[in-house]
Structures are given as C-alpha cells and as structure tokens.
Tab-separated table of C-alpha atoms and ligand atoms in Angstrom:
chain	number	residue	atom	x	y	z
X	1	MET	CA	132.545	155.662	93.032
X	2	SER	CA	129.770	155.208	90.532
X	3	SER	CA	126.906	156.949	92.329
X	4	GLU	CA	126.083	160.605	91.790
X	5	PRO	CA	128.149	162.901	94.009
X	6	LEU	CA	126.375	164.704	96.849
X	7	LEU	CA	128.012	167.934	95.694
X	8	LYS	CA	129.094	168.588	92.130
X	9	VAL	CA	130.725	171.857	91.187
X	10	SER	CA	131.323	172.167	87.436
X	11	GLY	CA	133.060	174.936	85.534
X	12	VAL	CA	132.274	177.472	88.224
X	13	GLU	CA	133.412	181.048	87.711
X	14	THR	CA	132.924	183.631	90.437
X	15	TYR	CA	133.724	187.320	90.162
X	16	TYR	CA	134.151	190.223	92.540
X	17	GLY	CA	133.239	193.070	90.231
X	18	ASN	CA	135.453	192.529	87.200
X	19	ILE	CA	137.948	190.367	89.025
X	20	ARG	CA	137.594	186.664	88.407
X	21	ALA	CA	138.331	184.822	91.654
X	22	LEU	CA	137.258	181.368	90.401
X	23	ALA	CA	138.243	180.532	86.856
X	24	GLY	CA	136.324	177.362	86.056
X	25	VAL	CA	136.371	175.064	89.093
X	26	ASP	CA	135.376	171.390	89.095
X	27	VAL	CA	135.022	169.639	92.442
X	28	GLU	CA	133.032	166.628	93.600
X	29	VAL	CA	132.197	165.457	97.094
X	30	HIS	CA	130.552	162.085	97.600
X	31	LYS	CA	128.353	161.106	100.501
X	32	GLY	CA	130.397	159.997	103.503
X	33	GLU	CA	133.655	161.515	102.296
X	34	ILE	CA	136.003	163.995	103.905
X	35	VAL	CA	137.421	166.130	101.106
X	36	SER	CA	139.836	168.961	101.603
X	37	LEU	CA	140.887	171.941	99.557
X	38	ILE	CA	144.376	173.333	100.001
X	39	GLY	CA	146.113	176.262	98.359
X	40	ALA	CA	147.982	179.482	98.970
X	41	ASN	CA	146.455	182.683	100.354
X	42	GLY	CA	144.179	184.300	97.824
X	43	ALA	CA	143.824	181.149	95.703
X	44	GLY	CA	140.021	181.289	95.922
X	45	LYS	CA	139.295	178.647	98.538
X	46	SER	CA	136.917	180.727	100.647
X	47	THR	CA	135.295	182.047	97.499
X	48	LEU	CA	134.481	178.491	96.472
X	49	MET	CA	132.929	177.747	99.876
X	50	MET	CA	130.865	180.917	99.689
X	51	THR	CA	129.832	180.242	96.105
X	52	ILE	CA	128.507	176.831	97.136
X	53	CYS	CA	126.392	178.676	99.721
X	54	GLY	CA	125.178	181.130	97.079
X	55	SER	CA	126.889	184.350	98.141
X	56	PRO	CA	128.479	185.418	95.873
X	57	GLN	CA	126.735	183.405	93.174
X	58	ALA	CA	128.618	181.758	90.338
X	59	ARG	CA	128.554	183.766	87.124
X	60	ALA	CA	129.208	180.665	85.032
X	61	GLY	CA	129.092	176.940	85.632
X	62	GLN	CA	126.896	174.922	87.933
X	63	VAL	CA	126.591	173.821	91.548
X	64	VAL	CA	124.471	170.706	92.035
X	65	PHE	CA	123.644	169.434	95.508
X	66	ASP	CA	121.804	166.181	96.132
X	67	GLY	CA	120.644	166.141	92.518
X	68	GLU	CA	119.318	169.708	92.591
X	69	ASP	CA	120.789	172.700	90.766
X	70	ILE	CA	121.442	175.300	93.485
X	71	THR	CA	123.612	177.656	91.418
X	72	GLU	CA	121.104	180.488	91.534
X	73	MET	CA	119.284	179.586	94.707
X	74	PRO	CA	119.197	182.205	97.501
X	75	THR	CA	121.474	181.471	100.455
X	76	HIS	CA	118.699	180.824	102.973
X	77	LEU	CA	117.145	178.176	100.746
X	78	ILE	CA	120.526	176.519	100.244
X	79	ALA	CA	120.865	176.344	104.037
X	80	ARG	CA	117.497	174.575	104.150
X	81	ARG	CA	118.876	171.918	101.833
X	82	ARG	CA	121.130	171.120	104.800
X	83	ILE	CA	124.426	172.587	103.741
X	84	ALA	CA	125.999	174.113	106.851
X	85	GLN	CA	129.009	176.370	106.818
X	86	SER	CA	131.489	177.276	109.496
X	87	PRO	CA	132.971	180.293	107.732
X	88	GLU	CA	136.505	181.624	107.913
X	89	GLY	CA	136.943	183.914	110.898
X	90	ARG	CA	134.139	182.128	112.779
X	91	ARG	CA	131.398	184.778	112.547
X	92	ILE	CA	129.491	183.685	115.593
X	93	PHE	CA	126.913	186.083	117.059
X	94	PRO	CA	129.036	188.001	119.593
X	95	ARG	CA	126.240	189.434	121.729
X	96	MET	CA	124.338	186.176	122.046
X	97	THR	CA	125.250	183.527	124.573
X	98	VAL	CA	126.765	180.208	123.607
X	99	LEU	CA	123.399	178.502	124.004
X	100	GLU	CA	121.629	181.147	121.920
X	101	ASN	CA	124.223	180.768	119.183
X	102	LEU	CA	123.514	177.049	119.117
X	103	GLN	CA	119.770	177.747	118.968
X	104	MET	CA	120.349	179.939	115.922
X	105	GLY	CA	122.120	177.046	114.249
X	106	ALA	CA	119.330	174.582	114.857
X	107	GLY	CA	116.763	176.155	112.552
X	108	LEU	CA	113.026	175.910	113.070
X	109	ASP	CA	112.467	172.452	111.669
X	110	ASN	CA	115.015	170.910	114.025
X	111	LEU	CA	113.619	172.154	117.314
X	112	LYS	CA	112.393	168.734	118.354
X	113	TYR	CA	115.989	167.513	118.287
X	114	PHE	CA	117.359	170.576	120.022
X	115	LYS	CA	118.038	169.067	123.454
X	116	GLU	CA	119.592	165.950	122.059
X	117	ASP	CA	121.754	167.862	119.590
X	118	VAL	CA	122.901	170.428	122.139
X	119	GLU	CA	123.995	167.594	124.413
X	120	LYS	CA	125.970	166.105	121.535
X	121	VAL	CA	127.764	169.384	120.910
X	122	PHE	CA	128.457	169.747	124.640
X	123	THR	CA	129.864	166.219	124.778
X	124	MET	CA	132.078	167.042	121.834
X	125	PHE	CA	133.193	170.376	123.270
X	126	PRO	CA	132.783	170.285	127.076
X	127	ARG	CA	134.193	173.807	127.240
X	128	LEU	CA	131.058	175.090	125.561
X	129	LYS	CA	128.865	173.452	128.166
X	130	GLU	CA	130.763	175.176	130.970
X	131	ARG	CA	130.376	178.471	129.151
X	132	GLN	CA	126.860	178.129	127.787
X	133	SER	CA	125.644	181.382	129.354
X	134	GLN	CA	128.682	183.416	128.311
X	135	ARG	CA	128.407	185.803	125.367
X	136	GLY	CA	129.973	184.457	122.178
X	137	GLY	CA	132.111	187.547	121.651
X	138	THR	CA	133.897	187.044	124.962
X	139	LEU	CA	134.969	183.461	124.247
X	140	SER	CA	138.594	182.759	123.389
X	141	GLY	CA	139.523	182.175	119.754
X	142	GLY	CA	139.538	178.413	120.143
X	143	GLU	CA	136.239	178.428	121.990
X	144	GLN	CA	134.675	180.558	119.257
X	145	GLN	CA	135.904	178.062	116.689
X	146	MET	CA	134.276	175.247	118.657
X	147	LEU	CA	131.066	177.253	118.820
X	148	SER	CA	131.132	177.928	115.098
X	149	ILE	CA	131.503	174.229	114.318
X	150	GLY	CA	128.929	173.297	116.952
X	151	ARG	CA	126.454	175.790	115.523
X	152	ALA	CA	126.923	174.376	112.026
X	153	LEU	CA	126.318	170.862	113.342
X	154	MET	CA	123.063	171.909	115.038
X	155	SER	CA	121.384	172.074	111.647
X	156	ARG	CA	121.983	168.340	111.156
X	157	PRO	CA	123.832	169.009	107.908
X	158	LYS	CA	124.097	166.631	104.986
X	159	LEU	CA	127.219	168.538	104.035
X	160	LEU	CA	129.444	170.423	106.444
X	161	LEU	CA	131.659	173.124	104.953
X	162	LEU	CA	134.551	174.172	107.157
X	163	ASP	CA	136.728	177.105	106.189
X	164	GLU	CA	140.025	177.021	108.088
X	165	PRO	CA	138.881	175.276	111.262
X	166	SER	CA	142.462	175.389	112.589
X	167	LEU	CA	143.026	179.112	112.020
X	168	GLY	CA	144.848	180.684	114.921
X	169	LEU	CA	144.422	177.720	117.236
X	170	ALA	CA	146.909	175.895	119.421
X	171	PRO	CA	148.062	172.526	118.031
X	172	LEU	CA	146.316	170.568	120.770
X	173	ILE	CA	142.974	172.233	120.041
X	174	VAL	CA	143.428	171.670	116.315
X	175	LYS	CA	144.096	168.018	117.003
X	176	GLY	CA	140.932	167.783	119.094
X	177	ILE	CA	138.794	169.452	116.439
X	178	PHE	CA	140.159	167.216	113.680
X	179	GLU	CA	139.520	164.150	115.825
X	180	GLN	CA	135.924	165.214	116.302
X	181	ILE	CA	135.471	165.737	112.573
X	182	LYS	CA	136.852	162.273	111.888
X	183	ARG	CA	134.615	160.756	114.559
X	184	LEU	CA	131.466	162.397	113.182
X	185	ASN	CA	132.418	161.178	109.736
X	186	LYS	CA	133.027	157.605	110.908
X	187	GLU	CA	130.161	157.251	113.367
X	188	GLU	CA	127.475	159.367	111.743
X	189	GLY	CA	128.559	159.363	108.123
X	190	LEU	CA	128.863	163.148	108.090
X	191	THR	CA	130.133	164.450	104.750
X	192	VAL	CA	132.750	167.176	105.084
X	193	PHE	CA	134.378	169.596	102.657
X	194	LEU	CA	137.085	171.621	104.332
X	195	VAL	CA	139.555	174.339	103.487
X	196	GLU	CA	142.810	174.261	105.380
X	197	GLN	CA	146.106	176.140	105.584
X	198	ASN	CA	147.425	173.259	107.632
X	199	ALA	CA	147.867	171.058	104.575
X	200	PHE	CA	149.550	168.229	106.414
X	201	ALA	CA	146.743	167.778	108.934
X	202	ALA	CA	144.080	168.198	106.248
X	203	LEU	CA	145.583	165.644	103.876
X	204	LYS	CA	146.029	163.152	106.680
X	205	LEU	CA	142.390	163.525	107.661
X	206	SER	CA	140.910	163.438	104.171
X	207	ASP	CA	139.800	160.730	101.816
X	208	ARG	CA	140.495	163.004	98.878
X	209	ALA	CA	141.804	166.490	98.289
X	210	TYR	CA	142.108	169.253	95.714
X	211	VAL	CA	144.850	171.803	95.254
X	212	MET	CA	143.780	175.264	94.121
X	213	VAL	CA	146.046	177.826	92.463
X	214	ASN	CA	144.824	181.197	91.209
X	215	GLY	CA	141.168	180.227	91.059
X	216	LYS	CA	141.722	176.866	89.388
X	217	VAL	CA	142.047	173.305	90.613
X	218	THR	CA	145.488	172.166	89.529
X	219	MET	CA	145.665	168.780	91.182
X	220	SER	CA	143.513	166.203	92.947
X	221	GLY	CA	143.964	162.791	94.461
X	222	THR	CA	143.648	160.829	97.644
X	223	GLY	CA	145.017	162.447	100.774
X	224	LYS	CA	147.830	159.895	100.726
X	225	GLU	CA	148.737	160.590	97.098
X	226	LEU	CA	148.951	164.318	97.640
X	227	LEU	CA	150.952	163.902	100.847
X	228	ALA	CA	153.510	161.936	98.847
X	229	ASP	CA	153.544	164.232	95.826
X	230	PRO	CA	156.831	166.167	95.527
X	231	SER	CA	155.259	169.343	94.153
X	232	VAL	CA	152.653	169.393	96.922
X	233	ARG	CA	155.354	168.761	99.478
X	234	ALA	CA	157.477	171.574	98.128
X	235	ALA	CA	154.639	174.093	97.914
X	236	TYR	CA	152.533	173.291	100.967
X	237	LEU	CA	154.347	170.932	103.300
X	238	GLU	CA	158.008	171.921	103.479
X	239	GLY	CA	158.846	173.332	106.849
X	240	GLY	CA	155.425	172.194	107.997
X	241	HIS	CA	154.327	169.801	110.686
X	242	HIS	CA	155.800	166.493	109.650
H	301	LIG	N1	134.726	190.686	98.787
H	301	LIG	C1	135.764	190.684	97.918
H	301	LIG	N2	135.913	191.712	97.050
H	301	LIG	C2	136.937	191.725	96.164
H	301	LIG	N3	137.854	190.765	96.055
H	301	LIG	C3	137.746	189.724	96.894
H	301	LIG	C4	136.702	189.630	97.867
H	301	LIG	N4	136.858	188.499	98.571
H	301	LIG	C5	137.954	187.906	98.056
H	301	LIG	N5	138.483	188.631	97.047
H	301	LIG	C6	139.676	188.285	96.253
H	301	LIG	O1	139.453	187.033	95.626
H	301	LIG	C7	140.634	186.242	95.663
H	301	LIG	C8	140.337	184.921	96.358
H	301	LIG	O2	140.090	185.170	97.730
H	301	LIG	P1	139.687	184.035	98.754
H	301	LIG	O3	139.292	184.689	100.020
H	301	LIG	O4	138.712	183.133	98.117
H	301	LIG	O5	141.086	183.272	98.906
H	301	LIG	P2	141.499	182.095	99.905
H	301	LIG	O6	142.065	181.003	99.055
H	301	LIG	O7	140.396	181.754	100.801
H	301	LIG	O8	142.710	182.774	100.701
H	301	LIG	P3	143.148	182.611	102.259
H	301	LIG	O9	143.936	181.353	102.336
H	301	LIG	O10	144.023	183.807	102.469
H	301	LIG	O11	141.928	182.605	103.090
H	301	LIG	C9	141.685	187.083	96.352
H	301	LIG	O12	142.488	187.682	95.375
H	301	LIG	C10	140.889	188.112	97.127
H	301	LIG	O13	141.597	189.315	97.256
H	302	LIG	MG1	140.101	181.887	102.833
C-alpha cells in the first residue's frame, strides 16, 4: 500500500484530566479497508474513536484525514469531512422516531439523496422499516444498534467508525450486522474502522487489525495473522467463539 492512508493517527496522546488514556498511538486506515481494533476493557479503544472525532481532542500527536490535519478541528466540522461514528452504547435520539433519527444522520447537504439512502438502510435492516414511526428509545437493543449504524450511514461517510457494534446482541443479529458491513465494504468500497470485544468475529471480518493495551498499540497485522498469533489467541480468543 503505497498511497497515502485515508486516516493516519500518529503519536496521539489523549488525557482525561491528568490521566493519560492514549499514550502515543499510531494507526492507519487505507481507503477500502476494514480495520479493527481489539483490546481489553479500559485499553483506550473508545477514547481513540472519540479522539478521531475531536472530542476529547488529542493533547499530543496528529490525526490526518484525507490529507487534512483534523487534530484540533471541532467535532461538527470533522463530521462534515464525512467521518461518521456509531458510538459505543448506541446514543440514538430516544424521543425521535426511527425515521427522524435517520433524518438527523443525513445532514443538510445530503437531503437530495435522503429517499434513496433511507431505502438502502431499510433494505439492509427491514426491521427498521417496519418500525419507522416508533420512538428510538422504545426499540430493542438490537434494533437500536441497527438504527445507530443506519444513522451513521445516512451521512454517506468516507470513513465509518463503529464502536462495539456487537455489544449486547444475539449471535444471529451480530452475524447479520457483520455481513452488512462486509457487503457495504465490497459493493460500495466503504472504509470501516471498528472496535470490537468479539475479537474472533472482528479479525475474521477485517483486512487488518491492531491490538491495544493500556493506551498503546502493541501489535498489528492482517486479520489472519492475528487470528493465528498465540498471544492474541491466549489473551482475546481462548474460550471464545471458535
Ligand atoms: N470521561 C472519562 N473521564 C475519565 N476517565 C475516562 C473517561 N472515559 C474513559 N476514561 C478512562 O480511560 C481509559 C480508557 O477508556 P476507554 O473507554 O477508551 O476504554 P475501552 O478500550 O473502550 O474499554 P471498553 O472495552 O470497556 O469499552 C479507562 O481507564 C477509562 O476509565
Ligand atoms: Mg469502549
């Protein structure tokens, strides 16, 4: 891969007060890739996702997206660069309907595509179509996850950030969501950077992956390489789904 990466995170340090959650992180995501980030609870995975989106901002290092330094850019301007995030814990708008949530995701400059894009999301997640007038907060956990991903897709992202898309979901739903991610990547060239507790599923899905420990990347490789690595197996895959 000789071309410039779509996303380049270099030496990033992020703090909560005096506590350093990211201790110099380097990560690259190239256009058209699915890249995953695995690691134990509290390793700093969500913090990295949020730092890419500018909240909290990195205190050291650099985040470059599509050739532009976004390290100190406000979150709403980063979103306009077409980085969409489906954050951990979903964070949909609970009092708005499914359809209204999707409208919020579309953003003003995408309104001309709204109908077409909503239909795409409904084809991907037929459950959302059935429930388009229901309030987000009354959806089941899995349905809220679908809505969160659907809302992120409505912005026609160049980069989709997914934080724990499988969290709390039944295996069959997880499988469906991962299949949809793969399909979007294959058919539409969507670039995806995802955080997952389900390391086995994530590594199987991904072109490349990073392992994070205590705010640092300790290992990287292709999904296949990491799946076969004894230390990864021992730490993240033993007793897992394989
Ligand atoms: N708002 C916050 N204020 C203070 N400390 C925080 C805050 N958010 C996260 N942290 C701390 O930063 C560290 C990294 O947290 P982070 O949420 O990034 O981990 P994670 O890898 O996503 O974990 P998990 O797998 O449990 O989601 C943790 O020690 C956490 O307690
Ligand atoms: Mg997290």
